[in-house]
Coordinates of C-alpha atoms in Angstrom, one line a residue:
N1 CA 98.1 81.9 -45.4
P2 CA 96.7 80.1 -42.8
K3 CA 93.9 78.3 -44.4
F4 CA 96.6 76.7 -47.4
I5 CA 98.8 75.3 -43.7
F6 CA 95.7 73.9 -42.3
F7 CA 94.0 72.0 -45.4
K8 CA 97.8 70.6 -46.2
M9 CA 98.0 69.7 -42.5
M10 CA 94.6 67.8 -43.4
G11 CA 96.4 65.9 -46.5
E12 CA 94.4 68.4 -49.0
E13 CA 96.1 71.4 -50.9
T14 CA 92.7 72.7 -52.0
S15 CA 89.3 73.7 -50.9
S16 CA 88.2 70.4 -51.4
G17 CA 89.6 69.7 -48.3
M18 CA 86.4 71.0 -46.7
K19 CA 84.3 67.5 -46.9
S20 CA 86.9 66.4 -43.9
L21 CA 86.2 69.4 -41.6
P22 CA 82.8 68.5 -40.6
P23 CA 83.7 65.0 -39.4
L24 CA 86.7 66.9 -37.3
F25 CA 84.4 69.3 -35.5
A26 CA 82.0 66.2 -34.8
G27 CA 85.0 64.2 -32.9
I28 CA 86.3 67.6 -31.0
I29 CA 82.5 68.1 -29.8
F30 CA 82.2 64.2 -29.1
G31 CA 85.4 64.5 -27.2
I32 CA 84.9 67.7 -25.1
G33 CA 81.5 65.7 -24.1
W34 CA 83.1 62.7 -22.6
W35 CA 86.1 64.9 -21.6
I36 CA 83.7 67.4 -19.6
L37 CA 81.7 64.5 -17.8
I38 CA 85.0 62.6 -16.7
G39 CA 86.8 65.9 -15.5
A40 CA 83.3 66.6 -13.4
N41 CA 83.7 63.1 -11.8
I42 CA 87.2 63.8 -10.9
V43 CA 86.1 67.1 -8.9
Q44 CA 83.3 65.3 -7.6
S45 CA 85.2 62.3 -6.0
T46 CA 88.3 64.5 -5.1
G47 CA 86.9 67.2 -3.5
E48 CA 88.2 69.9 -1.3
N49 CA 91.7 69.0 0.4
G50 CA 90.7 65.5 -0.4
V51 CA 87.5 65.1 1.1
P52 CA 85.1 64.2 -1.7
Y53 CA 81.5 66.5 -2.5
T54 CA 78.3 64.9 -2.0
P55 CA 77.1 62.8 -3.5
H56 CA 78.8 60.6 -4.5
F57 CA 79.2 59.9 -8.4
W58 CA 78.5 56.5 -9.1
A59 CA 79.5 54.7 -12.0
Y60 CA 76.1 54.4 -13.6
Y61 CA 75.5 57.9 -14.3
Y62 CA 77.6 56.9 -17.5
I63 CA 74.9 54.9 -18.5
P64 CA 73.3 58.0 -20.4
G65 CA 76.9 58.7 -22.2
I66 CA 77.4 55.2 -23.0
I67 CA 73.6 55.0 -24.6
A68 CA 74.2 58.1 -26.8
T69 CA 77.6 57.2 -28.2
F70 CA 75.8 53.9 -29.2
G71 CA 73.2 56.2 -30.8
L72 CA 75.9 58.0 -32.9
I73 CA 77.7 54.9 -33.7
M74 CA 74.1 54.2 -35.0
T75 CA 72.9 56.7 -36.8
N76 CA 77.0 56.5 -39.0
I77 CA 76.6 53.1 -39.6
V78 CA 74.2 53.6 -42.3
D79 CA 73.8 54.8 -45.6
V80 CA 71.8 58.0 -45.5
S81 CA 71.6 58.5 -49.9
S82 CA 69.5 54.8 -49.7
I83 CA 66.8 57.0 -48.3
T84 CA 64.2 57.4 -51.4
G85 CA 60.7 58.8 -51.3
N86 CA 58.8 61.6 -49.1
S87 CA 55.7 59.1 -48.3
F88 CA 54.2 59.1 -45.0
L89 CA 53.8 55.7 -45.4
S90 CA 57.5 54.7 -46.0
F91 CA 57.5 52.6 -42.9
A92 CA 55.0 50.2 -44.3
S93 CA 56.6 49.9 -47.7
P94 CA 59.1 46.7 -48.0
G95 CA 62.6 47.6 -48.9
V96 CA 65.7 49.8 -48.0
S97 CA 64.9 52.9 -47.3
A98 CA 61.9 51.6 -44.8
R99 CA 64.5 49.8 -42.8
I100 CA 67.0 52.8 -42.8
R101 CA 64.6 54.8 -41.6
L102 CA 63.4 52.7 -38.7
W103 CA 67.2 52.4 -37.9
L104 CA 67.7 56.2 -37.9
F105 CA 64.7 56.3 -36.0
F106 CA 65.6 53.9 -33.1
S107 CA 68.8 55.6 -33.2
L108 CA 67.4 58.9 -32.7
S109 CA 65.3 57.6 -29.9
L110 CA 68.1 56.1 -27.8
M111 CA 70.1 59.6 -28.1
F112 CA 66.8 61.5 -26.8
G113 CA 66.3 59.2 -24.3
S114 CA 70.0 59.7 -23.1
I115 CA 69.1 63.2 -22.9
I116 CA 66.2 62.6 -21.2
A117 CA 68.1 60.2 -18.9
A118 CA 70.5 63.1 -18.4
V119 CA 68.4 65.5 -17.5
W120 CA 65.9 63.4 -15.1
I121 CA 69.3 62.5 -13.2
M122 CA 70.6 65.8 -13.0
A123 CA 67.2 67.2 -11.3
A124 CA 67.0 64.0 -9.2
V125 CA 70.2 63.9 -7.6
W126 CA 72.6 67.3 -8.2
M127 CA 69.2 69.9 -7.6
P128 CA 67.2 68.4 -4.9
P129 CA 64.2 70.8 -3.6
D130 CA 66.4 71.5 -0.3
E131 CA 69.6 72.1 -1.3
S132 CA 71.7 69.8 0.3
V133 CA 74.3 69.6 -2.6
E134 CA 77.0 71.2 -2.4
H135 CA 77.6 72.3 -6.3
S136 CA 75.1 70.8 -9.3
W137 CA 78.1 71.0 -11.9
P138 CA 78.2 66.8 -12.0
G139 CA 74.7 67.0 -13.1
V140 CA 75.3 69.9 -15.3
A141 CA 77.8 68.2 -17.0
L142 CA 76.0 65.0 -17.6
M143 CA 73.3 66.8 -19.6
L144 CA 75.8 68.9 -21.6
Q145 CA 77.5 65.5 -22.3
T146 CA 74.7 63.9 -24.0
L147 CA 73.6 67.2 -25.5
L148 CA 77.4 67.4 -27.2
I149 CA 77.1 63.5 -28.6
F150 CA 73.5 64.5 -29.9
V151 CA 75.0 67.3 -31.8
A152 CA 78.3 65.2 -32.7
A153 CA 76.0 62.9 -34.3
M154 CA 74.0 65.4 -36.5
I155 CA 77.3 66.9 -37.8
L156 CA 78.2 63.6 -39.0
L157 CA 74.4 62.8 -40.3
W158 CA 74.4 66.3 -42.0
N159 CA 77.5 66.0 -43.8
R160 CA 76.8 62.2 -45.2
A161 CA 73.3 63.7 -46.2
K162 CA 74.9 66.3 -47.7
G163 CA 77.0 64.8 -50.1
G164 CA 80.0 64.1 -48.3
G165 CA 79.9 60.7 -48.8
E166 CA 82.5 58.2 -46.7
Y167 CA 84.7 59.6 -44.4
D168 CA 88.4 59.1 -46.2

C-alpha cells in the first residue's frame, strides 16, 4: 500500500501523519521557488554559446526573494493560537493578541511588498515596450519565486491555525 509506505517513511504508521504533510509541501514549494530563480539566473548569465543574454541579472534582483523569505520566517515565528477576539479595534487593546496581529500584519506586508517589487522589476527590466530583451524568463521567474514563497508561508500559517501545532 503506497499510502502506508509514505507515512512509514514520515515516521508515522497511521493517518495522524497527515499533520506533517502541509509543512512538507510548503518546504517543497519554497525550494521550487528558489530553484526557479537560481536557474533563471544561470540561464541568463550563461546564455547561448557562452554569450550572456541581455539584460544582465544583477545581484540585487534577489532582494525581493530574500525579503519574502524573512516574511515567511516572521509569519511562522508567532503562536497563532494566541490570537483572541474578533474586534476591529483589537490593535488598540493591550495584550499579546494585538501584538501578534501587528506582527502578522508587518510580515504579510513584507511578503506583499516583495511580490510588488518582483512584478515591478519584471515589468521594468524584462518587458520593456521596445522589445529589446531577448527573453523575459528571468522576470517571470522572479515573480514566481516570490509568489511561491508567499504560498508556502500561507500553507504553514494555515496548518498552525487549524491546529497542526508545533512542527515536530
